[in-house]
Short mmCIF file of C-alpha atoms and ligand atoms in Angstrom, two decimals:
data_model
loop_
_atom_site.label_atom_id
_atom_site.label_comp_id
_atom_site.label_asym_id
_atom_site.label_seq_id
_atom_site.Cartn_x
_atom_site.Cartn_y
_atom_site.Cartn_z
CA UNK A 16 0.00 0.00 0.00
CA UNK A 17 1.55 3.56 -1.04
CA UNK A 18 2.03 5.66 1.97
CA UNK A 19 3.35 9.30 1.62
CA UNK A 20 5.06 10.90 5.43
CA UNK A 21 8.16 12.39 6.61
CA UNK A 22 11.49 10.27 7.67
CA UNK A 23 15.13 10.98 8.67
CA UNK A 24 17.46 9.41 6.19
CA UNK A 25 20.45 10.13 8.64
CA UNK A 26 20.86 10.15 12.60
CA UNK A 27 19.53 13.63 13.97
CA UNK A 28 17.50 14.16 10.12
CA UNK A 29 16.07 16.56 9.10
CA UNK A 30 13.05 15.31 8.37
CA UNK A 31 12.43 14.68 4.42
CA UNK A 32 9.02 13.94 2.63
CA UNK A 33 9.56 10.38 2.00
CA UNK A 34 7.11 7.93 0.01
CA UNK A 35 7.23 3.86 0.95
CA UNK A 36 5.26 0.65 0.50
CA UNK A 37 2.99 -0.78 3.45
CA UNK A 38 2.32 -4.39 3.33
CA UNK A 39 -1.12 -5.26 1.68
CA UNK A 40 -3.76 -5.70 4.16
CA UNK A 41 -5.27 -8.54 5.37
CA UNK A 42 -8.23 -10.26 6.22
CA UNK A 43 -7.42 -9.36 10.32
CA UNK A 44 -6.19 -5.96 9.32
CA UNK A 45 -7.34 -2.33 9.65
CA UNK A 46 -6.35 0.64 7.03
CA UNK A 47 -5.86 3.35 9.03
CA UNK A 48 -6.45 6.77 7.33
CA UNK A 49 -3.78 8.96 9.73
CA UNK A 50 -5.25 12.24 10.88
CA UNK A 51 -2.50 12.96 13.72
CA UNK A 52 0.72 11.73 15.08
CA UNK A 53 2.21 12.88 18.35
CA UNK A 54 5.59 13.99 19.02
CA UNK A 55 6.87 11.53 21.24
CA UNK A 56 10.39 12.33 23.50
CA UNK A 57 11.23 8.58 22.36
CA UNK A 58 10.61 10.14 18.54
CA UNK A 59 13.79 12.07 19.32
CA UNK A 60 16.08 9.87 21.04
CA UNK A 61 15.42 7.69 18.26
CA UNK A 62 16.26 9.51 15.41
CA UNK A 63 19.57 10.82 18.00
CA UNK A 64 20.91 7.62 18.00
CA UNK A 65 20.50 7.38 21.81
CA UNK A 66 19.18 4.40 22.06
CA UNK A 67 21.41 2.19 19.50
CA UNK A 68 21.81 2.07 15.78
CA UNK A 69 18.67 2.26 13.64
CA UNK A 70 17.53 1.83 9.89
CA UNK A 71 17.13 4.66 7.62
CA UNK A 72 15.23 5.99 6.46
CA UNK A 73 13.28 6.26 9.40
CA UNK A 74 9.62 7.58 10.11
CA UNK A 75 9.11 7.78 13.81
CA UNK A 76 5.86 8.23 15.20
CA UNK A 77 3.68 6.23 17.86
CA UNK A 78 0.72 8.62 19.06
CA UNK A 79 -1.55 7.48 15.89
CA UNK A 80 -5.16 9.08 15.61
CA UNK A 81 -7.19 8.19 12.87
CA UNK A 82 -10.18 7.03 10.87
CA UNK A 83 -10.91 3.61 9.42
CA UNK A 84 -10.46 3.50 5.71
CA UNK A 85 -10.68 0.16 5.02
CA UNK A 86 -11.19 -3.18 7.04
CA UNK A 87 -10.46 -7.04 6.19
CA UNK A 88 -13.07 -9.24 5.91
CA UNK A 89 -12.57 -10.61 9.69
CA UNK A 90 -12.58 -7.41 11.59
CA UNK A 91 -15.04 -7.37 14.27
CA UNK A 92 -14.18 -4.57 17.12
CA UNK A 93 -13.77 -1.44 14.56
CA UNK A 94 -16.30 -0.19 11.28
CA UNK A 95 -15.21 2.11 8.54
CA UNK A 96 -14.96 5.32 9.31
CA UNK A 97 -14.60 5.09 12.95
CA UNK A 98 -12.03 6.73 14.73
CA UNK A 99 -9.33 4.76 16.01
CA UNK A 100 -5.22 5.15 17.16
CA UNK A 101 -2.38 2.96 17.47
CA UNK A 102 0.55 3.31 20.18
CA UNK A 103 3.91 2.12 20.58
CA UNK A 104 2.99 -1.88 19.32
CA UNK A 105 1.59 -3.16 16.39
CA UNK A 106 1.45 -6.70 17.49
CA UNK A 107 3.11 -9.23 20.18
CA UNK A 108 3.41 -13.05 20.27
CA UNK A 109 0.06 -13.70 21.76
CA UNK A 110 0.67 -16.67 23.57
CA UNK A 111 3.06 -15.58 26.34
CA UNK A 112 2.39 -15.44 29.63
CA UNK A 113 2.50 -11.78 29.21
CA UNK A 114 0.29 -11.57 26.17
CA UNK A 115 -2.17 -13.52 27.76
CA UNK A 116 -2.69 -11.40 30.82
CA UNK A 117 -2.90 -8.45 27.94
CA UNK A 118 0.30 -6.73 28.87
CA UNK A 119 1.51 -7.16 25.11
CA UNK A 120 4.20 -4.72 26.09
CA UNK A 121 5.74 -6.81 27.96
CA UNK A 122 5.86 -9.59 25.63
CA UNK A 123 8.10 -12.36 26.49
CA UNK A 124 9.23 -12.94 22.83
CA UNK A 125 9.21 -8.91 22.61
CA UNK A 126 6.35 -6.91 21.06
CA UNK A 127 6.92 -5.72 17.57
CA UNK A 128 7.01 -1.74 18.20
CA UNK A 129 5.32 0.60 15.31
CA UNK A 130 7.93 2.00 13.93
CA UNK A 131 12.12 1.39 13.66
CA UNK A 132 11.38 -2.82 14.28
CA UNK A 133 13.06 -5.45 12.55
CA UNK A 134 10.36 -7.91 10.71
CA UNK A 135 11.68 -11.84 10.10
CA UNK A 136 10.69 -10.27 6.48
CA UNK A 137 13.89 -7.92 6.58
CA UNK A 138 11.67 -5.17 6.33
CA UNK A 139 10.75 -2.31 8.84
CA UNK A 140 7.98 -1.35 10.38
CA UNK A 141 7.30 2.68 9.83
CA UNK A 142 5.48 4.82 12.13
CA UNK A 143 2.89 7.82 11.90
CA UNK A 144 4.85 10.73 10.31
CA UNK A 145 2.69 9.40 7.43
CA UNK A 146 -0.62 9.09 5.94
CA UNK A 147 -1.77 5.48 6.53
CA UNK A 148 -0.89 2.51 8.62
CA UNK A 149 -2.11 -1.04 8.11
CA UNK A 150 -2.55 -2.76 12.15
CA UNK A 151 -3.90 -6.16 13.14
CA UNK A 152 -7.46 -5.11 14.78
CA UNK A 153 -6.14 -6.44 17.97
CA UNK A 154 -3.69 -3.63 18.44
CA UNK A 155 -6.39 -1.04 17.49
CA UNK A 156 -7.69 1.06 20.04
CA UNK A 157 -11.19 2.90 19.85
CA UNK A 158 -11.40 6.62 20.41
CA UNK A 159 -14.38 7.43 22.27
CA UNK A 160 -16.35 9.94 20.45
CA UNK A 161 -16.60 13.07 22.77
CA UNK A 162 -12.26 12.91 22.39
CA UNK A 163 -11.60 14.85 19.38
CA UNK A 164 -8.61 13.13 17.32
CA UNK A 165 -5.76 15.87 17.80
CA UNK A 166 -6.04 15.57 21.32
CA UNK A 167 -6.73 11.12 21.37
CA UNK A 168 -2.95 10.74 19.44
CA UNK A 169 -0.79 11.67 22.62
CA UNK A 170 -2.78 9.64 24.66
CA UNK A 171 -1.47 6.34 22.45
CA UNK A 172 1.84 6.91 24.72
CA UNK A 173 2.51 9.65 26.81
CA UNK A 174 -1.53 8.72 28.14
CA UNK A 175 -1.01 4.94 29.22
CA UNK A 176 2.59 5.61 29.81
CA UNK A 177 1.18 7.62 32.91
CA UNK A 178 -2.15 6.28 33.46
CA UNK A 179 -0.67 2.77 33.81
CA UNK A 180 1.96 3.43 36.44
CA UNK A 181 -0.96 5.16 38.50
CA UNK A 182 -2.96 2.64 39.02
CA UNK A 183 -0.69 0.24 38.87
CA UNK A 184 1.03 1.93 42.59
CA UNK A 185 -1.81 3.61 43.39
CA UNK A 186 -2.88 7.37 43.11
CA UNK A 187 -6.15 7.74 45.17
CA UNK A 188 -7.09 10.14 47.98
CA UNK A 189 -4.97 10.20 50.59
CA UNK A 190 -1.79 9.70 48.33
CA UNK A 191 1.19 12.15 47.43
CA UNK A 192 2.27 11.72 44.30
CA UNK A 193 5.61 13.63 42.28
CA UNK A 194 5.79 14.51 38.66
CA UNK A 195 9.40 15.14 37.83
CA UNK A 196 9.38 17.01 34.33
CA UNK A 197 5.98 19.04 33.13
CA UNK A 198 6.44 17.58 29.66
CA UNK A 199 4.02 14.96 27.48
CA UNK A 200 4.01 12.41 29.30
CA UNK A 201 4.42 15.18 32.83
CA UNK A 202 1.41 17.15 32.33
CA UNK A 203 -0.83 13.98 32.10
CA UNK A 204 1.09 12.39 34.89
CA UNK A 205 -0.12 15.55 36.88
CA UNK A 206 -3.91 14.94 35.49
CA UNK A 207 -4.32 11.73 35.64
CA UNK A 208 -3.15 11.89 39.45
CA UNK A 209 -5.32 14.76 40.68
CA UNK A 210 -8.56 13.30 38.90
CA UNK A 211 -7.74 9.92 41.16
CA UNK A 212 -8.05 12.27 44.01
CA UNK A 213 -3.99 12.04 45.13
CA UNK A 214 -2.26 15.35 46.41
CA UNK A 215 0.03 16.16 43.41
CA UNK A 216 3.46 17.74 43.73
CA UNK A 217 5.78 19.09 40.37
CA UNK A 218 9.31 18.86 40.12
CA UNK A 219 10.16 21.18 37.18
CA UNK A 220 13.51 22.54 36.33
CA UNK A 221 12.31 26.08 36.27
CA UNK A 222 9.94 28.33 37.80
CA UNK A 223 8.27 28.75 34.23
CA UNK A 224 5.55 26.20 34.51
CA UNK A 225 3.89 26.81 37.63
CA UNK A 226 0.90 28.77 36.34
CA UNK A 227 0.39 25.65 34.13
CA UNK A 228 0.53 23.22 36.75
CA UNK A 229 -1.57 24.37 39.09
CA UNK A 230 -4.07 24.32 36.50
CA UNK A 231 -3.60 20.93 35.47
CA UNK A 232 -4.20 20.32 39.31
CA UNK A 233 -1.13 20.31 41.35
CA UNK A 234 -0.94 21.08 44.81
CA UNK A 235 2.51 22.19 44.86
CA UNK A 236 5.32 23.39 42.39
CA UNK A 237 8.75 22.61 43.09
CA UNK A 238 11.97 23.89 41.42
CA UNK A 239 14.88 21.05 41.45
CA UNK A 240 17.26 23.47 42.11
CA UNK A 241 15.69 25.33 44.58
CA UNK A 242 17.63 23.51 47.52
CA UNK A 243 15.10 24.88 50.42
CA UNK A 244 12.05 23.97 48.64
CA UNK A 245 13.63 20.76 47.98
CA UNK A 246 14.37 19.69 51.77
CA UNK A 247 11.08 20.71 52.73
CA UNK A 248 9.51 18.01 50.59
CA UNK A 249 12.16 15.30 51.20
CA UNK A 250 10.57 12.43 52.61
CA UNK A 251 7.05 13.21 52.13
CA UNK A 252 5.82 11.21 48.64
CA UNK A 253 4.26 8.19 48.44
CA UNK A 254 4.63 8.02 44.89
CA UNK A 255 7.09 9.67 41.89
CA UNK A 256 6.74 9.40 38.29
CA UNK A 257 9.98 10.63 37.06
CA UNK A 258 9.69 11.66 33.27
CA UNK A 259 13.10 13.14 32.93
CA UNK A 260 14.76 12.19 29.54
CA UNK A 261 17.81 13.99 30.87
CA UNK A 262 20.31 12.72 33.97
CA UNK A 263 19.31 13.31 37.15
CA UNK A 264 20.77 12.40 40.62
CA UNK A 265 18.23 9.02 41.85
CA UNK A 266 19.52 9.63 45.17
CA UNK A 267 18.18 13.41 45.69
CA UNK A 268 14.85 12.20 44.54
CA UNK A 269 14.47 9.09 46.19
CA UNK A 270 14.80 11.67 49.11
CA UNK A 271 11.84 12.99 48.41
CA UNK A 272 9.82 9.95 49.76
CA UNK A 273 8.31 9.09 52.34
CA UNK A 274 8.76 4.93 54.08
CA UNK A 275 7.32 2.63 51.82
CA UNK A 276 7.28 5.23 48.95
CA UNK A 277 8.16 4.47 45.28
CA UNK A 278 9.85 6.29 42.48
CA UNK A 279 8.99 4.79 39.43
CA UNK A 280 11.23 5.13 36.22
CA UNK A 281 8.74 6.29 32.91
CA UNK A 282 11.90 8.33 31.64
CA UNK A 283 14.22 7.26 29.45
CA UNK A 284 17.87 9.00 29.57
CA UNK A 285 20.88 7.56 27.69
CA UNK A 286 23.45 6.63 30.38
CA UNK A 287 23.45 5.32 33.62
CA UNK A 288 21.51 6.30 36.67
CA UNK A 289 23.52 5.41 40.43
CA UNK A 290 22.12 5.17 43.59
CA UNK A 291 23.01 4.48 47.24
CA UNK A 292 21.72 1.42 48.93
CA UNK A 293 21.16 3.66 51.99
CA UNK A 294 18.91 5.97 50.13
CA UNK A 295 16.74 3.13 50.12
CA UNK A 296 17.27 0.94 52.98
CA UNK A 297 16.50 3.36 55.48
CA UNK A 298 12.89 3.81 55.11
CA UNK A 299 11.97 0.78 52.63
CA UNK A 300 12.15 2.66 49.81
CA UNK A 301 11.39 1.31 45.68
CA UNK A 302 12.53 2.12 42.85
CA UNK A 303 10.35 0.70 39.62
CA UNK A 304 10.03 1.16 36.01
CA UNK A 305 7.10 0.87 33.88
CA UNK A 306 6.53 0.85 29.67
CA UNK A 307 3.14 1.96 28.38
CA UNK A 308 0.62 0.21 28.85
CA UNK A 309 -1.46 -2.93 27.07
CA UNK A 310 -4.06 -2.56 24.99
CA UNK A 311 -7.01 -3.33 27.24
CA UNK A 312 -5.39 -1.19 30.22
CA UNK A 313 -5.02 1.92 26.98
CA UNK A 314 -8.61 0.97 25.70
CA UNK A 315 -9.84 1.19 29.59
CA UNK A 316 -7.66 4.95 30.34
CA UNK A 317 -8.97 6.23 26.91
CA UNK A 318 -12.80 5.60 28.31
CA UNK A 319 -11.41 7.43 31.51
CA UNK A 320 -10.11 10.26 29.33
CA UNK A 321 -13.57 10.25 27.87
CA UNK A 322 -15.90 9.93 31.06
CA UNK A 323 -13.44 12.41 33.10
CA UNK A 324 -12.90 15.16 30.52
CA UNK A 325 -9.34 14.70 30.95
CA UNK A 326 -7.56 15.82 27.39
CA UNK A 327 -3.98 16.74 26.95
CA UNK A 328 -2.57 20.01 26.05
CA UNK A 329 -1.84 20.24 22.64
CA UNK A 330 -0.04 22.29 19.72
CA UNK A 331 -1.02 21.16 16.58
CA UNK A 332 1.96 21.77 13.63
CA UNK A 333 1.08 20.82 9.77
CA UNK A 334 3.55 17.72 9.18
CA UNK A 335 5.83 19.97 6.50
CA UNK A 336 6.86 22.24 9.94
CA UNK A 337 7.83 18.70 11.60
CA UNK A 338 11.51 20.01 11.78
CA UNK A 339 10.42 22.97 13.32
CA UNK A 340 8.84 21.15 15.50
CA UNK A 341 11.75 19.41 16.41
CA UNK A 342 13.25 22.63 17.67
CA UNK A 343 10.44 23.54 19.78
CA UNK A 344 10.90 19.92 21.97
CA UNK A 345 14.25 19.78 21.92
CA UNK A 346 14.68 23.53 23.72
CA UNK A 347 11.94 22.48 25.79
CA UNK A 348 9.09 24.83 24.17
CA UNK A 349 6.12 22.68 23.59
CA UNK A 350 3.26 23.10 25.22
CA UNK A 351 2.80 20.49 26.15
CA UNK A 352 2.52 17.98 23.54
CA UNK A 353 3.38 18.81 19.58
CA UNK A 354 0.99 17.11 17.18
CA UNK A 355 1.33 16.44 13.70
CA UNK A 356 -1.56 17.26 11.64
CA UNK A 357 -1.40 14.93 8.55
CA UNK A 358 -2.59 16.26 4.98
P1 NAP B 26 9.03 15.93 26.87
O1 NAP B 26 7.68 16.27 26.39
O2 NAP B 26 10.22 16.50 26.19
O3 NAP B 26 9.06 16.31 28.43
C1 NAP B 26 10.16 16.03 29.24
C2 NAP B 26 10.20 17.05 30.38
O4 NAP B 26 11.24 16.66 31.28
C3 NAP B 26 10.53 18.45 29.92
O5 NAP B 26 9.38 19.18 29.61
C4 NAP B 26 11.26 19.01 31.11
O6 NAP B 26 10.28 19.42 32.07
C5 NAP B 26 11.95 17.81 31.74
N1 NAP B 26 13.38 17.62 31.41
C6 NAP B 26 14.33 17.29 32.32
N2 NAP B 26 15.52 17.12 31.77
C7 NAP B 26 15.37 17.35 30.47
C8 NAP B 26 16.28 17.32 29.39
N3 NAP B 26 17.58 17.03 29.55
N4 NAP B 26 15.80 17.60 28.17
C9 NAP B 26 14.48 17.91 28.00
N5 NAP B 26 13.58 17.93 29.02
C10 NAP B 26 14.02 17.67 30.24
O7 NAP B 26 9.25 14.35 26.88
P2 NAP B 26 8.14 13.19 26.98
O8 NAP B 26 7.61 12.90 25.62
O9 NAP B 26 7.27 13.50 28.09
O10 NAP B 26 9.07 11.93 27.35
C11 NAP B 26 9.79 11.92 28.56
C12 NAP B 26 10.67 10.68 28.64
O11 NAP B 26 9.86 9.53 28.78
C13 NAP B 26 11.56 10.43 27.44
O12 NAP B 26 12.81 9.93 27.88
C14 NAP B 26 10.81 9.35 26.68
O13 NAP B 26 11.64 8.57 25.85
C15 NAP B 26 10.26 8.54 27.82
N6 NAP B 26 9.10 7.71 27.50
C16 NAP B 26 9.01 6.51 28.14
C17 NAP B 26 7.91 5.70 27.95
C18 NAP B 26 7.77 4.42 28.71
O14 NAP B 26 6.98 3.58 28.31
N7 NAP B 26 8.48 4.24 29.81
C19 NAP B 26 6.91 6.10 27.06
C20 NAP B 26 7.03 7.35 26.44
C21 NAP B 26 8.12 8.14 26.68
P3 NAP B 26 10.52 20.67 33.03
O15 NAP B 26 10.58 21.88 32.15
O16 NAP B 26 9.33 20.62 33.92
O17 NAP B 26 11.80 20.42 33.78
ZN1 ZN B 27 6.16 7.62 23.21
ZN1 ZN B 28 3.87 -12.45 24.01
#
């Protein structure tokens, strides 16, 4: 199937219109007509390099919004015309333990990501810088109607990558939760949180988000580097989502909670991360990761989304200003989640 989008042919682009083949749909598959790709912080440390060697020419992309164009004659959950998004995996092995349980993410034989994955084929698989996608309707996810497509496609990933870790820990009332880094995934961290009735607390590297915080219901506002403010809230969370895709020190914010408390890892920086046993040991501390989310857990936070009225912040750029766009995330300008309108 002819797909037109955008792709890097080197590491670090630019971006270049680039025109590809999809494979030919079949009788389990869905045609995707793309409406609207998030910009994904993964997107860029992709294309970087950051995370290993890739194939170019690359189209990144895994916050998909659509319609339905076409479907094979076994598709059951979706209709033509319908609107519909794809995340970070296109499919899984099924059978695993992991599969099973419907954490395809986690897929013992690994899941087969949407875009930059080696097929047994030798082909790729390309992501939603682009027009159409062809997905297995069991890696489909249904947008509920009231969520209007430019604001379902960050949901695909920086949504479940929040929502999941959440509930997974726990964020109801009573709870104090931490978002370190107001970003994509941070400012629905910070939602997500205060609509499960926990007390929410930012960590932001400067003072120029607070305005926006409180309003996407924090409590409190924190600057990193503001020592004071800092040892007034070490010791005191339950529960940290830390989004940074930059170093940090572990040990200064596994200070920050309380016995029992966890800081769970959504972030993804190149390098490595040390810690003292002590910072731990001495009140029972954790420290988790977590990776998206599978697809009945997404299907189940995009009906949240939906019954809450809880929408992320978005900036919609036509896909020709993708490099632009770049610039805008990379000096930390977006507001608070760039999405790519597709012609
Ligand atoms: P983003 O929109 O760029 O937001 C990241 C935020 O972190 C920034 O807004 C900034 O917030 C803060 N920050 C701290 N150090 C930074 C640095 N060196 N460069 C830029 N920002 C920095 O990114 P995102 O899309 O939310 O993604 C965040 C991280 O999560 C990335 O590493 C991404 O790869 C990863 N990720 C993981 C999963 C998963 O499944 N675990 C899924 C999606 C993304 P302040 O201005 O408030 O400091
Ligand atoms: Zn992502
Ligand atoms: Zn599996």
């Amino acid at each position: 199937m002819e797909t037109k989008g955008f792709a890097v042919f080197k590491e670090r682009g630019p971006f270049k219109p680039y025109s590809f083949t999809r494979r030919e749909p079949g009788p389990n598959d869905v045609v995707i007509q793309i409406k609207y790709c998030g910009i994904c912080h993964s997107d860029l440390h992709s294309i970087s390099g950051e995370w290993g060697d890739r194939t170019f020419p690359l189209v990144p992309g895994h916050e998909i919004a659509g319609l339905v164009l076409a479907t094979g004659s076994k598709v059951r959950r979706v209709k033509v015309g319908e609107p519909v998004g794809v995340g970070c995996f296109v499919d899984s092995c099924r059978t695993c333990k992991e599969c099973s349980a419907g954490l395809q993410q986690y897929c013992s034989k690994g899941a087969v990501y949407t875009y930059g994955y080696s097929l047994k084929d030798g082909s790729i698989t390309q992501g939603g810088y682009s027009d159409k996608i062809v997905v297995d309707e069991n890696y489909v996810l249904r947008v509920p109607k009231e969520i209007p497509l430019s604001e379902a496609a960050p949901l695909m990933c920086a949504g479940i990558t929040t929502y999941s870790p959440l509930r997974t820990w726990g964020a109801g009332p009573g709870r104090k939760v931490g978002v370190i880094g107001l970003g994509g995934l941070g400012h629905m961290a910070v939602k997500f949180a205060s609509s499960m009735g926990a007390q929410v607390t930012v960590i932001s590297s400067s003072e120029s988000k607070r305005a926006d915080a409180l309003k996407f219901g924090a409590a409190r506002y924190v600057v990193s580097s503001d020592d004071a403010a800092m040892s007034a809230l070490a010791g005191t969370l339950d529960l940290i989502i830390c989004t940074s895709p930059g170093m940090y020190s572990l040990d200064k914010y596994v200070g920050l909670l309380a016995l029992d408390g966890t800081l769970v890892i959504v972030g993804l920086p190149k390098g490595k991360l040390e810690l003292q046993p002590n910072s731990l040991i001495r009140k029972r501390k954790s420290v988790a990761g977590s990776l998206i989310g599978g697809v009945k857990e997404t299907q189940e936070m995009l009906d949240y989304c939906a019954s809450k009225a809880i929408r992320p912040q978005v900036e919609v750029v036509p896909l020709e200003k993708v490099n632009d766009a770049y610039a805008r995330l990379i000096a930390n300008e977006a507001r608070y989640r760039l999405v790519l309108q597709i012609p």
